[in-house]
PDB file of C-alpha atoms in Angstrom:
ATOM      1  CA  MET A   1     -60.447   0.426  29.386  1.00 77.00           C
ATOM      2  CA  LEU A   2     -60.208   1.552  32.973  1.00 86.00           C
ATOM      3  CA  LYS A   3     -61.026  -0.161  36.231  1.00 93.00           C
ATOM      4  CA  ASN A   4     -64.077   0.697  38.331  1.00 94.00           C
ATOM      5  CA  ILE A   5     -65.737   2.913  35.722  1.00 96.00           C
ATOM      6  CA  PRO A   6     -69.245   1.737  34.830  1.00 97.00           C
ATOM      7  CA  SER A   7     -69.299   0.567  31.217  1.00 95.00           C
ATOM      8  CA  ILE A   8     -72.272   2.830  30.442  1.00 97.00           C
ATOM      9  CA  ILE A   9     -70.051   5.886  31.071  1.00 98.00           C
ATOM     10  CA  SER A  10     -68.689   6.747  27.633  1.00 97.00           C
ATOM     11  CA  PRO A  11     -65.253   8.364  27.217  1.00 97.00           C
ATOM     12  CA  GLU A  12     -66.978  11.617  26.253  1.00 98.00           C
ATOM     13  CA  LEU A  13     -69.167  11.572  29.384  1.00 98.00           C
ATOM     14  CA  LEU A  14     -66.180  10.740  31.596  1.00 98.00           C
ATOM     15  CA  LYS A  15     -64.300  13.715  30.137  1.00 98.00           C
ATOM     16  CA  VAL A  16     -67.238  16.047  30.787  1.00 98.00           C
ATOM     17  CA  LEU A  17     -67.674  14.804  34.367  1.00 98.00           C
ATOM     18  CA  MET A  18     -63.964  15.413  34.969  1.00 97.00           C
ATOM     19  CA  GLU A  19     -64.116  18.919  33.477  1.00 98.00           C
ATOM     20  CA  MET A  20     -67.032  19.981  35.652  1.00 98.00           C
ATOM     21  CA  GLY A  21     -66.293  21.922  38.809  1.00 97.00           C
ATOM     22  CA  HIS A  22     -68.103  22.570  42.079  1.00 97.00           C
ATOM     23  CA  GLY A  23     -71.505  24.097  41.400  1.00 98.00           C
ATOM     24  CA  ASP A  24     -71.655  23.093  37.735  1.00 98.00           C
ATOM     25  CA  GLU A  25     -74.903  21.419  36.716  1.00 98.00           C
ATOM     26  CA  LEU A  26     -75.585  18.382  34.550  1.00 98.00           C
ATOM     27  CA  VAL A  27     -78.903  17.462  32.949  1.00 98.00           C
ATOM     28  CA  ILE A  28     -79.883  13.880  32.184  1.00 98.00           C
ATOM     29  CA  GLY A  29     -82.708  14.201  29.692  1.00 98.00           C
ATOM     30  CA  ASP A  30     -85.316  11.682  28.661  1.00 98.00           C
ATOM     31  CA  GLY A  31     -85.867  10.755  25.030  1.00 98.00           C
ATOM     32  CA  ASN A  32     -88.256  13.688  24.500  1.00 97.00           C
ATOM     33  CA  PHE A  33     -85.943  16.329  26.008  1.00 98.00           C
ATOM     34  CA  PRO A  34     -84.819  18.935  23.431  1.00 98.00           C
ATOM     35  CA  ALA A  35     -81.118  18.431  24.232  1.00 98.00           C
ATOM     36  CA  ALA A  36     -79.555  19.556  20.953  1.00 98.00           C
ATOM     37  CA  SER A  37     -81.543  22.784  20.747  1.00 98.00           C
ATOM     38  CA  THR A  38     -80.982  23.580  24.431  1.00 98.00           C
ATOM     39  CA  ASN A  39     -77.226  23.224  24.957  1.00 98.00           C
ATOM     40  CA  GLU A  40     -74.175  22.956  22.693  1.00 98.00           C
ATOM     41  CA  ARG A  41     -72.557  20.276  24.872  1.00 98.00           C
ATOM     42  CA  VAL A  42     -74.656  17.121  24.448  1.00 98.00           C
ATOM     43  CA  ILE A  43     -73.494  13.592  25.242  1.00 98.00           C
ATOM     44  CA  ARG A  44     -75.649  11.007  23.474  1.00 98.00           C
ATOM     45  CA  LEU A  45     -76.403   7.760  25.289  1.00 98.00           C
ATOM     46  CA  ASP A  46     -79.319   6.639  23.112  1.00 96.00           C
ATOM     47  CA  GLY A  47     -80.524   3.149  23.886  1.00 95.00           C
ATOM     48  CA  HIS A  48     -80.040   3.604  27.616  1.00 98.00           C
ATOM     49  CA  GLY A  49     -82.539   4.699  30.242  1.00 98.00           C
ATOM     50  CA  VAL A  50     -82.093   7.480  32.751  1.00 98.00           C
ATOM     51  CA  PRO A  51     -82.045   5.232  35.865  1.00 98.00           C
ATOM     52  CA  GLU A  52     -79.006   3.217  34.757  1.00 98.00           C
ATOM     53  CA  ILE A  53     -77.172   6.355  33.615  1.00 98.00           C
ATOM     54  CA  PHE A  54     -78.082   8.285  36.780  1.00 98.00           C
ATOM     55  CA  SER A  55     -76.848   5.431  38.966  1.00 98.00           C
ATOM     56  CA  ALA A  56     -73.568   5.174  37.054  1.00 98.00           C
ATOM     57  CA  ILE A  57     -72.986   8.936  37.200  1.00 98.00           C
ATOM     58  CA  LEU A  58     -73.615   8.984  40.958  1.00 98.00           C
ATOM     59  CA  SER A  59     -70.879   6.368  41.404  1.00 97.00           C
ATOM     60  CA  LEU A  60     -68.394   9.015  40.173  1.00 97.00           C
ATOM     61  CA  PHE A  61     -70.093  12.378  40.698  1.00 96.00           C
ATOM     62  CA  PRO A  62     -70.387  13.972  44.156  1.00 97.00           C
ATOM     63  CA  LEU A  63     -73.556  15.962  44.763  1.00 98.00           C
ATOM     64  CA  ASP A  64     -73.147  19.442  46.235  1.00 98.00           C
ATOM     65  CA  LYS A  65     -73.608  19.154  49.991  1.00 97.00           C
ATOM     66  CA  TYR A  66     -73.951  22.909  50.532  1.00 96.00           C
ATOM     67  CA  THR A  67     -77.140  23.564  48.581  1.00 97.00           C
ATOM     68  CA  ASP A  68     -80.083  21.905  46.850  1.00 97.00           C
ATOM     69  CA  ASN A  69     -78.443  19.412  44.533  1.00 98.00           C
ATOM     70  CA  ALA A  70     -81.060  17.459  42.566  1.00 98.00           C
ATOM     71  CA  PHE A  71     -84.030  18.664  40.562  1.00 98.00           C
ATOM     72  CA  LEU A  72     -86.843  17.209  38.480  1.00 98.00           C
ATOM     73  CA  MET A  73     -88.986  18.847  35.827  1.00 98.00           C
ATOM     74  CA  GLU A  74     -92.433  19.202  37.334  1.00 97.00           C
ATOM     75  CA  LYS A  75     -95.509  18.043  35.473  1.00 97.00           C
ATOM     76  CA  VAL A  76     -97.423  20.566  33.434  1.00 96.00           C
ATOM     77  CA  PRO A  77    -100.454  21.649  35.491  1.00 95.00           C
ATOM     78  CA  GLY A  78    -103.427  19.485  34.597  1.00 96.00           C
ATOM     79  CA  ASP A  79    -101.332  16.655  33.131  1.00 96.00           C
ATOM     80  CA  ALA A  80    -102.585  13.440  34.751  1.00 95.00           C
ATOM     81  CA  VAL A  81     -99.648  11.271  33.618  1.00 96.00           C
ATOM     82  CA  GLU A  82     -98.159   9.072  36.336  1.00 96.00           C
ATOM     83  CA  THR A  83     -94.459   9.426  37.189  1.00 97.00           C
ATOM     84  CA  PRO A  84     -93.405   6.201  38.955  1.00 97.00           C
ATOM     85  CA  ILE A  85     -89.844   6.727  37.731  1.00 98.00           C
ATOM     86  CA  TRP A  86     -89.448   9.542  40.297  1.00 98.00           C
ATOM     87  CA  LYS A  87     -89.567   7.004  43.135  1.00 98.00           C
ATOM     88  CA  GLU A  88     -86.848   5.002  41.409  1.00 98.00           C
ATOM     89  CA  TYR A  89     -84.726   8.154  41.080  1.00 98.00           C
ATOM     90  CA  GLU A  90     -85.152   8.917  44.773  1.00 98.00           C
ATOM     91  CA  LYS A  91     -84.037   5.403  45.731  1.00 98.00           C
ATOM     92  CA  LEU A  92     -80.999   5.603  43.440  1.00 98.00           C
ATOM     93  CA  ALA A  93     -80.039   9.053  44.719  1.00 98.00           C
ATOM     94  CA  LYS A  94     -80.276   8.006  48.369  1.00 98.00           C
ATOM     95  CA  GLU A  95     -78.138   4.933  47.657  1.00 98.00           C
ATOM     96  CA  GLY A  96     -75.730   6.823  45.408  1.00 97.00           C
ATOM     97  CA  ASP A  97     -74.786   9.838  47.485  1.00 97.00           C
ATOM     98  CA  PRO A  98     -75.133  10.705  51.183  1.00 97.00           C
ATOM     99  CA  ASN A  99     -75.368  14.398  50.223  1.00 97.00           C
ATOM    100  CA  PHE A 100     -78.663  13.910  48.365  1.00 98.00           C
ATOM    101  CA  LYS A 101     -81.168  16.353  49.908  1.00 96.00           C
ATOM    102  CA  GLY A 102     -84.301  15.244  48.103  1.00 98.00           C
ATOM    103  CA  PHE A 103     -85.577  16.408  44.750  1.00 98.00           C
ATOM    104  CA  LYS A 104     -86.818  19.943  44.189  1.00 98.00           C
ATOM    105  CA  PHE A 105     -89.169  20.596  41.291  1.00 98.00           C
ATOM    106  CA  ILE A 106     -88.670  23.126  38.518  1.00 98.00           C
ATOM    107  CA  GLU A 107     -91.417  24.324  36.178  1.00 98.00           C
ATOM    108  CA  ARG A 108     -90.960  23.037  32.610  1.00 97.00           C
ATOM    109  CA  TYR A 109     -89.767  26.247  30.905  1.00 97.00           C
ATOM    110  CA  ALA A 110     -87.653  27.234  33.898  1.00 98.00           C
ATOM    111  CA  PHE A 111     -86.062  23.769  33.675  1.00 98.00           C
ATOM    112  CA  TYR A 112     -85.262  24.403  29.990  1.00 98.00           C
ATOM    113  CA  ASP A 113     -83.709  27.764  30.896  1.00 98.00           C
ATOM    114  CA  ARG A 114     -81.583  26.142  33.566  1.00 98.00           C
ATOM    115  CA  ALA A 115     -80.564  23.384  31.137  1.00 98.00           C
ATOM    116  CA  ARG A 116     -79.325  26.078  28.729  1.00 98.00           C
ATOM    117  CA  LYS A 117     -76.948  27.251  31.464  1.00 98.00           C
ATOM    118  CA  SER A 118     -75.930  23.744  32.524  1.00 98.00           C
ATOM    119  CA  TYR A 119     -72.464  22.444  31.773  1.00 98.00           C
ATOM    120  CA  ALA A 120     -73.819  19.627  29.605  1.00 98.00           C
ATOM    121  CA  ILE A 121     -76.843  17.501  28.793  1.00 98.00           C
ATOM    122  CA  VAL A 122     -76.822  13.717  28.617  1.00 98.00           C
ATOM    123  CA  ALA A 123     -79.399  12.690  25.993  1.00 98.00           C
ATOM    124  CA  THR A 124     -80.920   9.263  26.623  1.00 98.00           C
ATOM    125  CA  GLY A 125     -83.472   6.944  25.095  1.00 98.00           C
ATOM    126  CA  GLU A 126     -85.649   7.021  28.230  1.00 98.00           C
ATOM    127  CA  THR A 127     -89.333   6.610  27.318  1.00 98.00           C
ATOM    128  CA  ALA A 128     -90.859   7.607  30.678  1.00 98.00           C
ATOM    129  CA  LEU A 129     -92.441  11.049  30.666  1.00 97.00           C
ATOM    130  CA  TYR A 130     -91.110  13.795  32.958  1.00 98.00           C
ATOM    131  CA  ALA A 131     -87.957  11.730  33.429  1.00 98.00           C
ATOM    132  CA  ASN A 132     -85.506  14.644  33.296  1.00 98.00           C
ATOM    133  CA  ILE A 133     -83.016  15.219  36.117  1.00 98.00           C
ATOM    134  CA  LEU A 134     -80.680  18.122  36.846  1.00 98.00           C
ATOM    135  CA  ILE A 135     -77.867  17.576  39.361  1.00 98.00           C
ATOM    136  CA  LYS A 136     -75.356  19.995  40.878  1.00 98.00           C
ATOM    137  CA  LYS A 137     -71.757  18.855  41.318  1.00 98.00           C
ATOM    138  CA  GLY A 138     -70.081  19.035  44.687  1.00 98.00           C
ATOM    139  CA  VAL A 139     -66.513  18.496  45.794  1.00 96.00           C
ATOM    140  CA  VAL A 140     -64.547  15.300  46.304  1.00 92.00           C
ATOM    141  CA  LEU A 141     -63.279  15.126  49.851  1.00 83.00           C
TER     142      LEU A 141
END
């Protein structure tokens, strides 16, 4: 056990966050995200939702202040599903890091391509649709 580390952050996730350098990207995928077929480095946090994981990660993980640093997978054109979770993400990001610049949106297949190049994917049990986040690591000052 360590002090001041949120209990939802597993030892494996803590190791990955520590290994990541400035500019590396991390995906937090919802329960439908094809994590295992997209990236070899997958941290499983089944049974947890993206908001609680995102909040915990932001308590340790600095967002890149020099560029766009947070991205969401945009809805497929014509899909009428509601995405109230995005508002929750925005609130958490604003509270969690002063470098948050607002979310940019990435088309679904472009998001998958970017996830392939990401440092790691955190696989969750999140049931909300379009609940995938990609964040870019900054520096600790």
